[in-house]
mmCIF file of C-alpha atoms in Angstrom:
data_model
loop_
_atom_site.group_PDB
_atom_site.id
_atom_site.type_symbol
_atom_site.label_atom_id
_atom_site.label_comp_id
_atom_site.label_asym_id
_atom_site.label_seq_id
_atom_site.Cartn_x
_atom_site.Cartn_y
_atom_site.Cartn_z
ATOM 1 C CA UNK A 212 -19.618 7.558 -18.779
ATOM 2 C CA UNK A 213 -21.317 7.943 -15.393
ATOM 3 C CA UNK A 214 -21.064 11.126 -14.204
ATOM 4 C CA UNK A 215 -18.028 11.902 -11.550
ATOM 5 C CA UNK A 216 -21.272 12.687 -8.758
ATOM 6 C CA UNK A 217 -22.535 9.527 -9.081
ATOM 7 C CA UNK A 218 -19.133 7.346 -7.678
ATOM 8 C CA UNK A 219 -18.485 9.031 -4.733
ATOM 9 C CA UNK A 220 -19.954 7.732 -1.157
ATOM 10 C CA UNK A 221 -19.876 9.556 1.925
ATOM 11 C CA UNK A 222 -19.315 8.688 5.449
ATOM 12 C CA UNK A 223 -19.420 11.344 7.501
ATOM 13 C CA UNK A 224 -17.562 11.707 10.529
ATOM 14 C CA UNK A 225 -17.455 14.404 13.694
ATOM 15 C CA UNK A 226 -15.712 17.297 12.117
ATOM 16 C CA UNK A 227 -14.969 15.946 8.764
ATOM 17 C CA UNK A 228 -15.324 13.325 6.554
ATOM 18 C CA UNK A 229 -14.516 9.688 5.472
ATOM 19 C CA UNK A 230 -15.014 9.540 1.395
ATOM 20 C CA UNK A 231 -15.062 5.674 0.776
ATOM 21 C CA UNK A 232 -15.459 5.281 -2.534
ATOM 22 C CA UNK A 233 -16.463 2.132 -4.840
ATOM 23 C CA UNK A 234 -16.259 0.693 -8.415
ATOM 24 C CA UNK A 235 -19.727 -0.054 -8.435
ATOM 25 C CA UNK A 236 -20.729 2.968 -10.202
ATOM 26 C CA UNK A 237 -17.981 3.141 -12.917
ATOM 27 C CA UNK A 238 -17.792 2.428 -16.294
ATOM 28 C CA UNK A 239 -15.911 -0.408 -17.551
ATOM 29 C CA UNK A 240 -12.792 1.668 -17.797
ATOM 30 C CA UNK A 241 -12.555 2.931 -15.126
ATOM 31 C CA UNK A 242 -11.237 0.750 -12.269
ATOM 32 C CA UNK A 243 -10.230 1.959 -8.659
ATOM 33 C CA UNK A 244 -11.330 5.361 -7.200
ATOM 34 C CA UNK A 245 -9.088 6.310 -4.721
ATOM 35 C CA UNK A 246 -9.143 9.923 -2.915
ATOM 36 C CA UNK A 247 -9.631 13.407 -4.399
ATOM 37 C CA UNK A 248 -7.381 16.140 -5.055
ATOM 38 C CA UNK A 249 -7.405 19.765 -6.103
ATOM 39 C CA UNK A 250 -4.952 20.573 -8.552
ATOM 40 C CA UNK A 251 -1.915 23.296 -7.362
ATOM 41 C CA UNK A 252 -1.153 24.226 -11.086
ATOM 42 C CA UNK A 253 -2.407 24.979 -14.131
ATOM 43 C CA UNK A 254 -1.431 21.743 -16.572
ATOM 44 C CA UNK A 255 -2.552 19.405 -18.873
ATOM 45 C CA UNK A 256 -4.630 16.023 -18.587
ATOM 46 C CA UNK A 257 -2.367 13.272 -20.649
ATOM 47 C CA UNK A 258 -3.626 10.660 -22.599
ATOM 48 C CA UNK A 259 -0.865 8.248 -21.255
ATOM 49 C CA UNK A 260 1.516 7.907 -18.246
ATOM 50 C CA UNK A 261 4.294 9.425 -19.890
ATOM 51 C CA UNK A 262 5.075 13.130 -20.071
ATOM 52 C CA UNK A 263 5.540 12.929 -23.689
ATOM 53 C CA UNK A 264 2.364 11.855 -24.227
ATOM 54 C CA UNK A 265 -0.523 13.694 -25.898
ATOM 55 C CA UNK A 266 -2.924 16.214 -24.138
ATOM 56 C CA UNK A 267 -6.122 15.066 -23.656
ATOM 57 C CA UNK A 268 -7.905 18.969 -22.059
ATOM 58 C CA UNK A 269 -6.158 21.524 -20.333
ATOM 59 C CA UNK A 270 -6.529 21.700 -16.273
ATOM 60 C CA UNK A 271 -6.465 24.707 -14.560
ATOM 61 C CA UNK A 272 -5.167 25.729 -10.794
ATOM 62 C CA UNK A 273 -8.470 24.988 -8.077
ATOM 63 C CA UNK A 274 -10.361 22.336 -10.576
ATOM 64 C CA UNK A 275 -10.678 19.228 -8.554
ATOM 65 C CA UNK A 276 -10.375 15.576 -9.528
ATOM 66 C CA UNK A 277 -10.348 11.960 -8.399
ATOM 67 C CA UNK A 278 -7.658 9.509 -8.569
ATOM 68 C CA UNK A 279 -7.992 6.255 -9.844
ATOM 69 C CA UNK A 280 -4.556 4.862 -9.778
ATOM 70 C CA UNK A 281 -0.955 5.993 -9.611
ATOM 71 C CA UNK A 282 1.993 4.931 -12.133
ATOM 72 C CA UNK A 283 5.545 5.774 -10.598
ATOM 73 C CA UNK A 284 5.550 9.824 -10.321
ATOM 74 C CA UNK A 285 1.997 10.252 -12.250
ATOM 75 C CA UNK A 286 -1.527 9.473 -11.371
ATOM 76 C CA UNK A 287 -4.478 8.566 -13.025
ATOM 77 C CA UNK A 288 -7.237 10.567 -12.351
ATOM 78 C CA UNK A 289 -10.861 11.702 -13.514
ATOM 79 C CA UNK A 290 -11.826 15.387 -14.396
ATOM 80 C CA UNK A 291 -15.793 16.189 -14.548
ATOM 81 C CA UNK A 292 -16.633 19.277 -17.096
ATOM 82 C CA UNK A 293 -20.290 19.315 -16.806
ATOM 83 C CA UNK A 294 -21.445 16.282 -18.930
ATOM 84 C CA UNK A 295 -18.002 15.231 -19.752
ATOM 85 C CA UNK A 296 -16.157 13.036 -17.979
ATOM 86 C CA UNK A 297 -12.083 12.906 -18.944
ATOM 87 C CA UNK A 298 -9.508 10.338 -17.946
ATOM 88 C CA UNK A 299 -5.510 10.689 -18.552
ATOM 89 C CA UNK A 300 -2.453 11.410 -16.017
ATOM 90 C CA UNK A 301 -0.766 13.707 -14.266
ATOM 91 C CA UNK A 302 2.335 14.663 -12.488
ATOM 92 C CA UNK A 303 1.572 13.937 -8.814
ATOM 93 C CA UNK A 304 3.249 16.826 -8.088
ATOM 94 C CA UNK A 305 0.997 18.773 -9.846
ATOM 95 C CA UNK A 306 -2.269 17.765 -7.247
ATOM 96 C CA UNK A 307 -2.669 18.543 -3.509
ATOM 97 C CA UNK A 308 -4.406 15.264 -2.037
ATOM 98 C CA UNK A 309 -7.416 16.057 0.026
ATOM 99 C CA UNK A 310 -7.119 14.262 3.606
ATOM 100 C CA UNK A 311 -10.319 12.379 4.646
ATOM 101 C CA UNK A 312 -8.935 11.396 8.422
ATOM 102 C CA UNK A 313 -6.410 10.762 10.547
ATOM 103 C CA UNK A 314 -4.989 7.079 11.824
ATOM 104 C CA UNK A 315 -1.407 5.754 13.935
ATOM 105 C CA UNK A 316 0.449 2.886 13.381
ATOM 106 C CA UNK A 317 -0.036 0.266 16.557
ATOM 107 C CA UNK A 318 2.899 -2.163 16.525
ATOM 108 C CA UNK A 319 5.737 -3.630 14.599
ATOM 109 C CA UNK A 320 6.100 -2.776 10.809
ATOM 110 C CA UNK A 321 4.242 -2.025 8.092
ATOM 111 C CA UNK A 322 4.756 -2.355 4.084
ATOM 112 C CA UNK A 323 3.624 1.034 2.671
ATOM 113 C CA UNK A 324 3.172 -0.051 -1.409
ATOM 114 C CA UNK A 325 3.237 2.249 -4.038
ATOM 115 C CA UNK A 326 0.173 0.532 -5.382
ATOM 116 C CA UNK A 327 -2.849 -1.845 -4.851
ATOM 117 C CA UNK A 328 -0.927 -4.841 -4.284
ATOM 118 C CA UNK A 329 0.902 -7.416 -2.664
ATOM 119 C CA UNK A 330 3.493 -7.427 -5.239
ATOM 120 C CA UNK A 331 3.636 -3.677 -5.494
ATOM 121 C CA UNK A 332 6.973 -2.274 -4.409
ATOM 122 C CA UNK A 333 7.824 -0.697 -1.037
ATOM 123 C CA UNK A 334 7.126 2.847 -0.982
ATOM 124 C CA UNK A 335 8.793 2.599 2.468
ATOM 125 C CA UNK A 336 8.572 0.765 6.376
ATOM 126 C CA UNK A 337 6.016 2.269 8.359
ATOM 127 C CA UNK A 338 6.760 2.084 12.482
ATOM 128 C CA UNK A 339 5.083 1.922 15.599
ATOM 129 C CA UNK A 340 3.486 5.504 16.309
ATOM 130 C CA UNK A 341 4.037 6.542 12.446
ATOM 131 C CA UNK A 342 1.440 9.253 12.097
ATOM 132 C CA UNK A 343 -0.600 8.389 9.021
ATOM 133 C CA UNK A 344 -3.493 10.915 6.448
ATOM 134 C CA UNK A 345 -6.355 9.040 5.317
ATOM 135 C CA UNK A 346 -6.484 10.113 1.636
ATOM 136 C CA UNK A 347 -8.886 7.711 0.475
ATOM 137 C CA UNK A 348 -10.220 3.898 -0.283
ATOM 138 C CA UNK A 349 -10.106 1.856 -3.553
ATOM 139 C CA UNK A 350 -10.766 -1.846 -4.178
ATOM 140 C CA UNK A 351 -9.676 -2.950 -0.113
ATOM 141 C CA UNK A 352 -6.769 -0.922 0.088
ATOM 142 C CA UNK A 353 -6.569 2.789 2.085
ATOM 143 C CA UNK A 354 -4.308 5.425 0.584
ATOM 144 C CA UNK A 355 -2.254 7.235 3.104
ATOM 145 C CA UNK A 356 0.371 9.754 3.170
ATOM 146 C CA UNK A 357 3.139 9.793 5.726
ATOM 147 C CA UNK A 358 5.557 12.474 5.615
ATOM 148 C CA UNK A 359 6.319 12.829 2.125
ATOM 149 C CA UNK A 360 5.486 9.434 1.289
ATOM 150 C CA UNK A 361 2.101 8.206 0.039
ATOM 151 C CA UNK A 362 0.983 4.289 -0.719
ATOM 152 C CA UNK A 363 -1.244 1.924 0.284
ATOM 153 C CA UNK A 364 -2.131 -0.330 3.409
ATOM 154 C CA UNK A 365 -4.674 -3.145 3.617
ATOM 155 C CA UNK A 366 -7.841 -2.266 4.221
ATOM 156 C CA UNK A 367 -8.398 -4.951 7.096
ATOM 157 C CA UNK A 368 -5.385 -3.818 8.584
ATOM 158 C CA UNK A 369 -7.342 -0.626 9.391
ATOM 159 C CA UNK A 370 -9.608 -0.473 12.352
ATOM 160 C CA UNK A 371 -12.127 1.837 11.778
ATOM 161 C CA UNK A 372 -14.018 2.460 14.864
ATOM 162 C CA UNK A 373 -17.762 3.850 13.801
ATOM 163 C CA UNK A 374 -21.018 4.329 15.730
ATOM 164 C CA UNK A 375 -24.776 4.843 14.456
ATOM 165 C CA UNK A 376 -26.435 7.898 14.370
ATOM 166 C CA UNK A 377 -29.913 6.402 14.903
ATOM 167 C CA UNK A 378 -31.641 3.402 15.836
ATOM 168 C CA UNK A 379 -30.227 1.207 12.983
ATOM 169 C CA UNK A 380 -31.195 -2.537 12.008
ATOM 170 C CA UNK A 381 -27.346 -4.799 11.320
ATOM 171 C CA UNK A 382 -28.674 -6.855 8.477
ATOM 172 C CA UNK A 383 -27.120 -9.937 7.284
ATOM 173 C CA UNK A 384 -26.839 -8.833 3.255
ATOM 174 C CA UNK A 385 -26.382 -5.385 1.980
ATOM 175 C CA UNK A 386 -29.956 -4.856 1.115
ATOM 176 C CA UNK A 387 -33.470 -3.778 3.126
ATOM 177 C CA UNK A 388 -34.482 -7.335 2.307
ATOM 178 C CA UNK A 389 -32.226 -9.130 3.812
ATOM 179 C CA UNK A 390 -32.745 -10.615 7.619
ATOM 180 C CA UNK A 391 -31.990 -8.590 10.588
ATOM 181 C CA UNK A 392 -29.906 -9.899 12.737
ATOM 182 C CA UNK A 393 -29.795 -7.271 15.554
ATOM 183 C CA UNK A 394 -31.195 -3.834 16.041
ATOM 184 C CA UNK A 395 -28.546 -1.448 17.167
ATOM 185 C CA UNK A 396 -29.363 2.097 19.697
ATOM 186 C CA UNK A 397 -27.759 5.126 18.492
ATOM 187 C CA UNK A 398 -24.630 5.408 19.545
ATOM 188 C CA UNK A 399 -23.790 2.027 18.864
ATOM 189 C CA UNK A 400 -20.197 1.408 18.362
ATOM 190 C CA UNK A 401 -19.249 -1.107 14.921
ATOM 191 C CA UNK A 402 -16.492 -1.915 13.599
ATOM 192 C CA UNK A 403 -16.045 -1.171 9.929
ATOM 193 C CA UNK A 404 -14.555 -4.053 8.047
ATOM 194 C CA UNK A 405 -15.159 -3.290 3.984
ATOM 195 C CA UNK A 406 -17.308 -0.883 1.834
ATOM 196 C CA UNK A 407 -20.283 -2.505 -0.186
ATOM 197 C CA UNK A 408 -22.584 -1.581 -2.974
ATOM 198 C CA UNK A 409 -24.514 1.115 -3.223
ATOM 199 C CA UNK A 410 -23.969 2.800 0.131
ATOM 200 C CA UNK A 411 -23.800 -0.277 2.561
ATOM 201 C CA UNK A 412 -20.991 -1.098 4.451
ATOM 202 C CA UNK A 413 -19.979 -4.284 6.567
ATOM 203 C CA UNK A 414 -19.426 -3.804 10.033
ATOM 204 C CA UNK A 415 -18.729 -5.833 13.227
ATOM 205 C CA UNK A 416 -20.578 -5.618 16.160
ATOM 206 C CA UNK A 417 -19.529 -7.815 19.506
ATOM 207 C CA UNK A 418 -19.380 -11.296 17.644
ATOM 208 C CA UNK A 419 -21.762 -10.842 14.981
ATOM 209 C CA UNK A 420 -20.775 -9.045 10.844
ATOM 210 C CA UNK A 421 -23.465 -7.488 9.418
ATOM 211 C CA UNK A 422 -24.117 -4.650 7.483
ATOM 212 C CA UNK A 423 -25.576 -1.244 7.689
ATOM 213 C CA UNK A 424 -26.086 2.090 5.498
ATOM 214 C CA UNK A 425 -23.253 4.417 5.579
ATOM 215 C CA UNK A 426 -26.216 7.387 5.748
ATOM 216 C CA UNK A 427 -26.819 6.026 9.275
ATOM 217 C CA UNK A 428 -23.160 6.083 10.625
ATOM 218 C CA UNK A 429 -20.580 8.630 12.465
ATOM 219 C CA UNK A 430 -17.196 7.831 12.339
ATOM 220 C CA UNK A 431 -14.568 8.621 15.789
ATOM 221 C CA UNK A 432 -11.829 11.122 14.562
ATOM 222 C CA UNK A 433 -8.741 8.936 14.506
ATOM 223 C CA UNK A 434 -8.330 5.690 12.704
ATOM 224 C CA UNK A 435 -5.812 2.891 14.175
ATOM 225 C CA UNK A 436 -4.337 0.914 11.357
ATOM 226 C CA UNK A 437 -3.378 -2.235 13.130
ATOM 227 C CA UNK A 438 -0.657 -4.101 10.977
ATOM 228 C CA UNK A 439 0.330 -7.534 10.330
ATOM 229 C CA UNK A 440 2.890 -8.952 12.809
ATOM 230 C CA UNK A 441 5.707 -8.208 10.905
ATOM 231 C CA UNK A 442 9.289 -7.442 11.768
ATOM 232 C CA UNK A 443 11.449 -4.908 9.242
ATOM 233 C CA UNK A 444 13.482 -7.927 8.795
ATOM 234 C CA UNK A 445 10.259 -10.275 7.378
ATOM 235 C CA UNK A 446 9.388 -7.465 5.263
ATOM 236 C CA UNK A 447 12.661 -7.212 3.845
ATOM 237 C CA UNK A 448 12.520 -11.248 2.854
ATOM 238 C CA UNK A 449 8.721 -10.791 1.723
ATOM 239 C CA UNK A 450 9.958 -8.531 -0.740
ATOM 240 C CA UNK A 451 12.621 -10.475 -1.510
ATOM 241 C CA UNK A 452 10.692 -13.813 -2.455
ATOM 242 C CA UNK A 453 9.515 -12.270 -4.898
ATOM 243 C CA UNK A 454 11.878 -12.529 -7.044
ATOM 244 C CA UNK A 455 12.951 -16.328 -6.573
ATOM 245 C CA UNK A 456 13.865 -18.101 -9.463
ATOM 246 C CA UNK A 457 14.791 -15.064 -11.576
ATOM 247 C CA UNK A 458 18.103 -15.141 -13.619
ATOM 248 C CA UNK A 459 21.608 -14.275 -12.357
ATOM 249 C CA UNK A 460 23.996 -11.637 -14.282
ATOM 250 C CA UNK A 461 27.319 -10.650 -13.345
ATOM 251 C CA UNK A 462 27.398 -7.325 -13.269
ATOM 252 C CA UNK A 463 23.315 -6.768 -13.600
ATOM 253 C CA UNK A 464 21.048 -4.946 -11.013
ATOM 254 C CA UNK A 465 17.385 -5.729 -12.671
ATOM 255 C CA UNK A 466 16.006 -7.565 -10.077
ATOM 256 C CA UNK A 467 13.549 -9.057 -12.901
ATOM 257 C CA UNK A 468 16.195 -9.117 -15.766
ATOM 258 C CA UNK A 469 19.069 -10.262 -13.958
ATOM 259 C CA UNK A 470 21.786 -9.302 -11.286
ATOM 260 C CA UNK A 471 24.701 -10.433 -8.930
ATOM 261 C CA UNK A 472 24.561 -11.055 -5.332
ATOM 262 C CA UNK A 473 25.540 -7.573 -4.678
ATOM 263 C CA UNK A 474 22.894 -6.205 -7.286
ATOM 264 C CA UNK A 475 20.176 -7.912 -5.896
ATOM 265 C CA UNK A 476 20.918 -7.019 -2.195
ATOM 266 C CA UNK A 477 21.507 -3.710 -2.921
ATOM 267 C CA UNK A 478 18.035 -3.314 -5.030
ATOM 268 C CA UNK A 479 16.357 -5.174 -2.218
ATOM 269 C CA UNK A 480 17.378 -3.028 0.695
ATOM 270 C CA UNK A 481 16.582 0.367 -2.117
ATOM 271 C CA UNK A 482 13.442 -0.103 -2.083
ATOM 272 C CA UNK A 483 13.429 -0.025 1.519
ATOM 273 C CA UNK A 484 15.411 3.339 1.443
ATOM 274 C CA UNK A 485 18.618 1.608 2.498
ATOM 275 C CA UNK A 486 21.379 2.822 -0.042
ATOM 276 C CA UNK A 487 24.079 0.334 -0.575
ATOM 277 C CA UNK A 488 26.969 0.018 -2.923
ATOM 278 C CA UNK A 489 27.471 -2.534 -5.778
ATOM 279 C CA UNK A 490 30.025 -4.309 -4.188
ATOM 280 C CA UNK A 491 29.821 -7.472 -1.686
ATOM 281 C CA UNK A 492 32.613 -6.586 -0.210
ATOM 282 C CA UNK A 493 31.931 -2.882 0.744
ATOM 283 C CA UNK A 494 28.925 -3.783 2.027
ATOM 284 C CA UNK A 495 30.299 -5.659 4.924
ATOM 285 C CA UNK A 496 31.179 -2.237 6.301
ATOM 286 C CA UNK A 497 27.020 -0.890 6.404
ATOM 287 C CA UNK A 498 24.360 -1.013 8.939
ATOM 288 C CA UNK A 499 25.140 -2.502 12.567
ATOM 289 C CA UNK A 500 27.242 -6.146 13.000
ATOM 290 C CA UNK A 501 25.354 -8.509 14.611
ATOM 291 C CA UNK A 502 26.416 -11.962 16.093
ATOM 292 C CA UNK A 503 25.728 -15.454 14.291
ATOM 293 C CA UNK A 504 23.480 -16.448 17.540
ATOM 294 C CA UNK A 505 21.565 -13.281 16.607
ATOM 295 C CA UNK A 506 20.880 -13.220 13.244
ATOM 296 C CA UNK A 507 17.319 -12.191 12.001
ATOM 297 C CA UNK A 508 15.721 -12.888 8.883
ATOM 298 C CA UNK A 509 16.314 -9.767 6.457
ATOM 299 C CA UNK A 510 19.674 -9.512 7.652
ATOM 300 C CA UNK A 511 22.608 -9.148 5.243
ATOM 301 C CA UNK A 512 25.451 -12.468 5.389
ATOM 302 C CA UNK A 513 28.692 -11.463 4.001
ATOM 303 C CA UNK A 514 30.969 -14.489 2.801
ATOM 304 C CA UNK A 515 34.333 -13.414 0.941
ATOM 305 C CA UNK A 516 33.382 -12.669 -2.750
ATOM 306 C CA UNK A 517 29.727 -13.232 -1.744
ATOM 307 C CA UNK A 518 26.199 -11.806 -0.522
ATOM 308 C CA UNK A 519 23.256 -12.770 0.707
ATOM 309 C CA UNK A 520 20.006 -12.223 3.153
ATOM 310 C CA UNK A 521 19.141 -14.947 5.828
ATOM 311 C CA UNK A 522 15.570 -16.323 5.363
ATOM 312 C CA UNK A 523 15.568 -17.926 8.549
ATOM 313 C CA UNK A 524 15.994 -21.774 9.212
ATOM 314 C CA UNK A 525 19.643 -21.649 8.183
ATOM 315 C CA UNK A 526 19.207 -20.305 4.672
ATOM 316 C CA UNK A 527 19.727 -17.378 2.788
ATOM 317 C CA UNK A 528 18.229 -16.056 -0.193
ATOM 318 C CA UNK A 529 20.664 -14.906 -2.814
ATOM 319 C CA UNK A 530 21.503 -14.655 -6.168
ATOM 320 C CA UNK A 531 23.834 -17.425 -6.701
ATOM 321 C CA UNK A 532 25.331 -17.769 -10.140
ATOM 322 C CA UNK A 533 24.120 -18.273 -13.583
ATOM 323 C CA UNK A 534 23.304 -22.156 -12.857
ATOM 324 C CA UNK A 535 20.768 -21.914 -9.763
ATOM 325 C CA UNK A 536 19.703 -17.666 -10.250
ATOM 326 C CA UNK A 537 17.878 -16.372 -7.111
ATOM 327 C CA UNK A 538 17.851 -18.820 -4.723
ATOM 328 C CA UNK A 539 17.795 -20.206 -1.497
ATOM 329 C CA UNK A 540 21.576 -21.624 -0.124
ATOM 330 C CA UNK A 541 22.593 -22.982 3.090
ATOM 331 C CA UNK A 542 23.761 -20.518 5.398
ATOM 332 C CA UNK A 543 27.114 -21.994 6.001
ATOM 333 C CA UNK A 544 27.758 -22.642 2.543
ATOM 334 C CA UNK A 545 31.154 -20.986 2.981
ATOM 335 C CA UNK A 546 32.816 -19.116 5.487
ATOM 336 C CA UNK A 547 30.806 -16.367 7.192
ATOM 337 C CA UNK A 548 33.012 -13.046 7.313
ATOM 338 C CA UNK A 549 30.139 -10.567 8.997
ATOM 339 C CA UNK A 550 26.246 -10.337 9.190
ATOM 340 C CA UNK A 551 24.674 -6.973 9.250
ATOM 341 C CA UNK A 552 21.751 -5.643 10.065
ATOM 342 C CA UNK A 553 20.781 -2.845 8.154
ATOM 343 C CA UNK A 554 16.768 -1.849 9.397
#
């Protein structure tokens, strides 16, 4: 196993620091490193993301570790002993994440997942002005906390403003061999667009990409995450989509295993933080009515008996019945009773 030492890159910024770290040093079984953390707590390592699981060493309050992943309420993370690397979960409860920088949310709405992925689940709807910690970088995605949330954002939706701390060649590959394309004066400011192999990083500068040495770079103090053009109401059918094609149950709420048109609304808007009843017909009474000429896509349609969310270009997505599943239906299928809007 390659020691814990040997993973971690720095880029250092005015006051603090950046820790981007990258799978290029890890072992096979070890996939994304993420951020660090000191532990709060004295507590064991497990062997498996479950708290009945066995204990792989014994963790005490101050040790610090890295996290490589996170599974519902735990995290994966690595522990360095001297020559001894250890693997296994933990309660995230039981760490205090170390905060690498600052950033604000531009514009619009952003999907904050609760891992890696675009088909990881919501861990909530970031907004215009949101106040975001840098925690740390894994395999193109930044972990943030907001509030009392934590999840991921894209990597390129991050603009990372950074500037060279010495006359600095922009290269076209990430090695000394490569061709340089410009030669940049100190002070120089790049944007940073990914994090390389063994220390380089690829940057923009005016219209050209090239890439540079983190050793050589300062970054500002304050990173702008610049989202996707996305309403609450398109993230709300992103999510949604998902899930096309998946079985209907009366009765059922598993969004994979089956539900009804109220189910699967009311798991939708959940993960969104929206709490809604089981029931089409008490959820005509949530959120804010809106007109037919106004409808948005992500709001809820409310027929008699009957639930769905409009997808735009006069369709809804909804679990129908046990025949069609999760589907799109016309919007006028049957007679609309209310359409609400409920973020």
């Amino acid at each position: 196993m390659v020691p814990l030492r040997k993973i971690l890159l720095t880029l250092a910024f005015t006051g603090a620091s950046l820790t981007l770290m990258t799978t290029a040093a890890l072992a096979a079984d070890v996939s994304d490193i993420l951020c660090e953390a000191t532990l709060n707590t004295d507590c064991a390592l497990l062997e498996e993301a479950d708290t009945q699981s066995e204990q792989v060493v014994s963790l005490d309050a101050g040790d610090e570790v890295v996290l490589l992943s996170r599974d519902g309420e735990l995290v994966e993370v690595a522990y360095e002993d001297g020559d001894e690397v250890y693997t296994g979960y933990l309660s995230l409860e039981d760490v205090t994440l170390e905060s690498q920088g600052t950033a604000q949310l531009l514009s619009t709405v952003a999907i904050l997942r609760e891992t890696p992925s675009d088909e990881g689940d919501p861990a909530g709807l970031l907004n215009r002005g949101d106040e975001l910690e840098i925690l740390g970088y894994g395999d193109g995605w930044y972990f943030v906390s907001v509030g009392d949330d934590t999840g991921y954002l894209h990597l390129e939706d991050v603009d990372a403003e950074v500037v060279t701390t010495t006359k600095l060649n922009l290269r076209t590959e990430a090695t000394t061999k490569s061709t340089v394309c410009d030669v940049l004066s100190t002070g120089t400011q790049l944007e940073l667009l990914s994090a390389g192999e063994d220390g380089w990083v690829q940057v923009a500068y005016e219209d050209e990409t090239g890439y540079v040495s983190v050793d050589y770079l300062a970054a500002s103090e304050q990173y702008i995450v610049d989202n996707p053009v996305m309403t609450a109401g398109e993230a709300v059918l992103a999510y949604a989509q998902q899930f096309l094609g998946n079985r209907y149950v009366w009765g059922g709420t598993s969004l994979t295993n089956g539900c009804d048109c109220s189910g699967y609304v009311m798991k939708i808007f959940a993960a969104f933080g929206v709490s809604l009843p089981h029931s089409s017909y008490a959820i005509r009474s949530y959120g804010t009515a809106v007109s037919y000429s106004d409808m948005q896509v992500g709001d809820v349609v409310c027929y008699s008996g009957h639930v769905g969310i409009y997808a735009g270009n006069g369709k809804i997505i909804n679990a129908l019945n046990s025949r069609k599943g999760i589907c799109y239906t016309n919007v006028n299928f049957s007679k609309i009773i209310t359409i609400r809007r409920l973020v």
